[in-house]
CSV table of C-alpha atoms in Angstrom, one decimal:
chain,number,residue,atom,x,y,z
A,163,LEU,CA,0.0,0.0,-0.1
A,164,SER,CA,1.1,3.5,-0.6
A,165,LYS,CA,1.1,6.0,2.2
A,166,GLU,CA,-2.0,7.6,1.1
A,167,GLN,CA,-3.9,4.4,0.7
A,168,LEU,CA,-2.8,3.3,4.3
A,169,GLN,CA,-4.0,6.5,5.6
A,170,LYS,CA,-7.4,6.3,3.9
A,171,ALA,CA,-7.8,2.6,5.1
A,172,VAL,CA,-6.8,3.7,8.7
A,173,LYS,CA,-9.3,6.7,8.6
A,174,LYS,CA,-12.0,4.4,7.2
A,175,TRP,CA,-11.5,1.9,10.2
A,176,LEU,CA,-11.5,4.8,12.6
A,177,ASP,CA,-14.8,6.1,11.2
A,178,VAL,CA,-16.3,2.5,11.5
A,179,VAL,CA,-15.2,2.2,15.0
A,180,GLU,CA,-16.3,5.7,16.2
A,181,ALA,CA,-19.7,5.3,14.5
A,182,GLU,CA,-20.2,1.8,16.4
A,183,TYR,CA,-19.0,2.8,19.8
A,184,GLY,CA,-19.7,6.4,20.0
A,185,VAL,CA,-16.1,7.5,21.1
A,186,LYS,CA,-12.8,8.3,19.3
A,187,PRO,CA,-10.5,5.3,19.2
A,188,ILE,CA,-7.1,5.6,20.6
A,189,LEU,CA,-4.4,5.1,18.1
A,190,TYR,CA,-1.6,2.8,19.5
A,191,THR,CA,1.5,3.1,17.5
A,192,SER,CA,5.2,3.6,17.6
A,193,TYR,CA,6.5,7.1,17.4
A,194,LYS,CA,8.2,6.3,14.2
A,195,PHE,CA,5.0,4.9,12.5
A,196,ARG,CA,3.0,8.1,13.6
A,197,VAL,CA,5.6,10.4,12.0
A,198,ASP,CA,6.2,8.4,8.8
A,199,TYR,CA,2.5,7.4,8.0
A,200,LEU,CA,0.0,9.1,10.4
A,201,ASN,CA,1.5,12.6,10.3
A,202,ASP,CA,-1.6,14.1,8.5
A,203,PRO,CA,-4.0,16.6,10.0
A,204,VAL,CA,-6.9,14.2,9.6
A,205,PHE,CA,-5.5,12.0,12.6
A,206,ASP,CA,-4.8,15.2,14.9
A,207,GLU,CA,-8.3,14.7,16.4
A,208,TYR,CA,-7.4,11.2,17.9
A,209,PRO,CA,-5.6,10.6,21.0
A,210,PHE,CA,-2.4,8.7,20.5
A,211,TRP,CA,-0.7,6.1,22.7
A,212,ILE,CA,2.8,6.1,21.6
A,213,ALA,CA,5.0,3.0,22.1
A,214,HIS,CA,8.6,4.1,22.5
A,215,TYR,CA,10.6,1.6,24.9
A,216,TYR,CA,13.6,2.0,27.0
A,217,VAL,CA,14.3,5.6,26.5
A,218,ASP,CA,14.4,8.4,29.1
A,219,LYS,CA,12.5,10.7,27.0
A,220,LEU,CA,9.9,10.3,24.0
A,221,LYS,CA,11.4,11.3,20.7
A,222,TYR,CA,8.1,12.1,19.3
A,223,THR,CA,7.4,15.8,19.7
A,224,GLY,CA,3.7,16.2,18.5
A,225,GLN,CA,0.6,15.7,20.5
A,226,TRP,CA,0.1,12.4,22.6
A,227,THR,CA,-2.3,11.1,25.2
A,228,PHE,CA,-0.1,8.0,26.5
A,229,TRP,CA,3.4,7.0,26.2
A,230,GLN,CA,4.3,3.3,26.7
A,231,HIS,CA,7.9,3.5,27.8
A,232,THR,CA,8.5,-0.2,28.6
A,233,ASP,CA,7.1,-3.6,28.3
A,234,CYS,CA,9.1,-5.3,31.1
A,235,GLY,CA,8.3,-3.1,34.1
A,236,ASN,CA,7.8,-4.5,37.6
A,237,VAL,CA,4.7,-4.1,39.8
A,238,ASP,CA,4.4,-5.5,43.3
A,239,GLY,CA,1.9,-8.3,43.3
A,240,ILE,CA,2.1,-9.1,39.7
A,241,LYS,CA,4.5,-11.9,38.4
A,242,GLY,CA,6.3,-11.3,35.4
A,243,ASP,CA,6.9,-8.2,33.2
A,244,VAL,CA,4.3,-5.5,32.7
A,245,ASP,CA,3.8,-2.6,30.4
A,246,CYS,CA,4.5,0.8,32.1
A,247,ASN,CA,2.8,3.9,30.6
A,248,ILE,CA,2.6,7.7,31.3
A,249,PHE,CA,-0.5,9.8,30.8
A,250,ASN,CA,0.1,13.2,29.3
A,251,GLY,CA,-2.0,15.3,31.7
A,252,SER,CA,-3.4,15.7,35.1
A,253,LEU,CA,-5.6,13.1,37.2
A,254,ARG,CA,-8.6,15.2,36.5
A,255,GLN,CA,-7.9,15.1,32.8
A,256,LEU,CA,-7.5,11.2,32.8
A,257,HIS,CA,-10.8,10.9,34.8
A,258,LYS,CA,-12.5,13.1,31.9
A,259,PHE,CA,-11.0,11.3,29.3
A,260,THR,CA,-11.8,7.7,30.6
A,261,LEU,CA,-15.1,8.1,32.6
A,262,LYS,CA,-18.2,8.4,30.6
A,263,GLU,CA,-21.6,8.9,32.3
């Protein structure tokens, strides 16, 4: 697929999911894929969950909602590795983002 074909296919999928569930889907992607393929204003209205592991700072400089910075974190009470993520906002913003009445 060309970049334009991929973008049209992704946008079509997003429209279908949003119509079905009534909320904007979160786009989970690597920062490189976001920059290379989803760097178009049509995607700016969607929340992005950027996967960029094992770095101290996210290289992606655009808008993002979540950053998954590792897939091998540790949490007391859980055996094995866990994903660790950062929300780009306040606790109040997270509640507003996730809780629907």
